[in-house]
Coordinates of C-alpha atoms in Angstrom, one line a residue:
X1 CA -15.8 75.4 -17.5
X2 CA -17.0 74.2 -14.1
X3 CA -15.5 72.7 -11.5
X4 CA -17.4 69.8 -9.9
X5 CA -16.1 69.4 -6.4
X6 CA -16.2 65.2 -5.3
X7 CA -18.9 64.4 -3.3
X8 CA -17.6 63.4 0.1
X9 CA -19.3 60.3 2.1
X10 CA -18.4 59.3 5.7
X11 CA -18.6 55.3 6.5
X12 CA -18.9 54.6 9.8
X13 CA -17.5 51.2 10.1
X14 CA -16.0 48.3 12.8
X15 CA -12.6 46.3 12.2
X16 CA -10.0 46.9 10.3
X17 CA -10.4 44.0 7.9
X18 CA -13.2 45.1 5.6
X19 CA -11.9 46.4 2.2
X20 CA -12.7 43.3 0.7
X21 CA -15.7 43.6 2.1
X22 CA -16.8 47.2 1.2
X23 CA -15.2 46.3 -2.5
X24 CA -18.0 44.1 -3.0
X25 CA -20.9 46.3 -1.9
X26 CA -19.2 49.3 -4.2
X27 CA -19.6 46.9 -7.1
X28 CA -23.1 45.8 -6.0
X29 CA -24.4 49.6 -5.2
X30 CA -21.5 51.6 -7.3
X31 CA -21.7 54.8 -4.9
X32 CA -17.8 55.0 -4.9
X33 CA -18.0 57.2 -8.3
X34 CA -18.1 60.4 -8.3
X35 CA -17.1 60.3 -4.5
X36 CA -14.1 60.5 -1.9
X37 CA -14.3 58.0 1.2
X38 CA -13.6 58.7 4.3
X39 CA -13.2 55.5 6.7
X40 CA -13.7 55.8 10.6
X41 CA -13.1 52.9 12.0
X42 CA -14.8 52.1 15.6
X43 CA -15.5 49.6 18.3
X44 CA -19.0 49.5 18.1
X45 CA -19.8 48.1 21.6
X46 CA -17.6 51.0 22.5
X47 CA -18.9 53.3 20.6
X48 CA -22.5 52.6 21.8
X49 CA -21.0 52.9 25.5
X50 CA -19.6 56.3 24.7
X51 CA -22.8 57.7 22.9
X52 CA -25.3 55.9 26.0
X53 CA -22.8 57.4 28.9
X54 CA -22.2 60.4 27.0
X55 CA -25.5 61.7 25.5
X56 CA -28.3 59.0 25.8
X57 CA -28.0 59.4 29.9
X58 CA -28.4 63.1 30.3
X59 CA -31.7 62.6 28.1
X60 CA -30.4 63.5 25.0
X61 CA -32.2 61.4 21.9
X62 CA -30.1 60.5 18.7
X63 CA -32.0 61.8 16.2
X64 CA -30.7 65.7 17.8
X65 CA -27.2 64.5 17.8
X66 CA -24.5 65.9 14.8
X67 CA -22.4 62.6 14.6
X68 CA -19.7 64.8 13.0
X69 CA -19.0 66.1 16.0
X70 CA -19.4 63.1 18.2
X71 CA -17.2 61.1 16.1
X72 CA -15.2 64.0 16.5
X73 CA -15.3 64.2 20.9
X74 CA -15.4 60.1 20.5
X75 CA -11.8 59.8 18.8
X76 CA -10.7 63.3 16.1
X77 CA -9.6 62.1 13.2
X78 CA -8.4 65.4 11.0
X79 CA -11.1 63.8 7.4
X80 CA -13.4 64.8 9.9
X81 CA -13.2 68.5 9.7
X82 CA -14.4 68.0 6.0
X83 CA -18.2 68.8 4.9
X84 CA -19.7 65.2 4.2
X85 CA -22.9 65.1 1.4
X86 CA -23.5 61.5 3.3
X87 CA -22.8 59.7 6.0
X88 CA -22.7 55.6 5.6
X89 CA -23.1 52.9 9.0
X90 CA -21.8 49.9 8.8
X91 CA -21.3 46.6 10.8
X92 CA -18.9 43.7 9.3

C-alpha cells in the first residue's frame, strides 16, 4: 500500500483577521483538499522594504530570489523548514 505524502502550501499573507476570507477562498477554489496549509503572516509594507533594502538595492532580481530563504531571513518560523509544493501570496 502506497502512502501519499500531503502536499504543502505556504500562504504569505498580511494581517491577523484573514481566517474567514481564506475559508471563503477555499470554498470557491478547494485547494485545501489534500494540502497541509501553512500561513506566514507579515506586514506587506515592511516586508517589501526589507526586500528592497536587502536585495534589490544590491542588484538582485526578484526572479532570482529564493522566497523561502528570504522569509527565513526576515523572520524565521519553524514551519519554513518544510519543503513546500506551492506558495501563494495574498494581501487582505
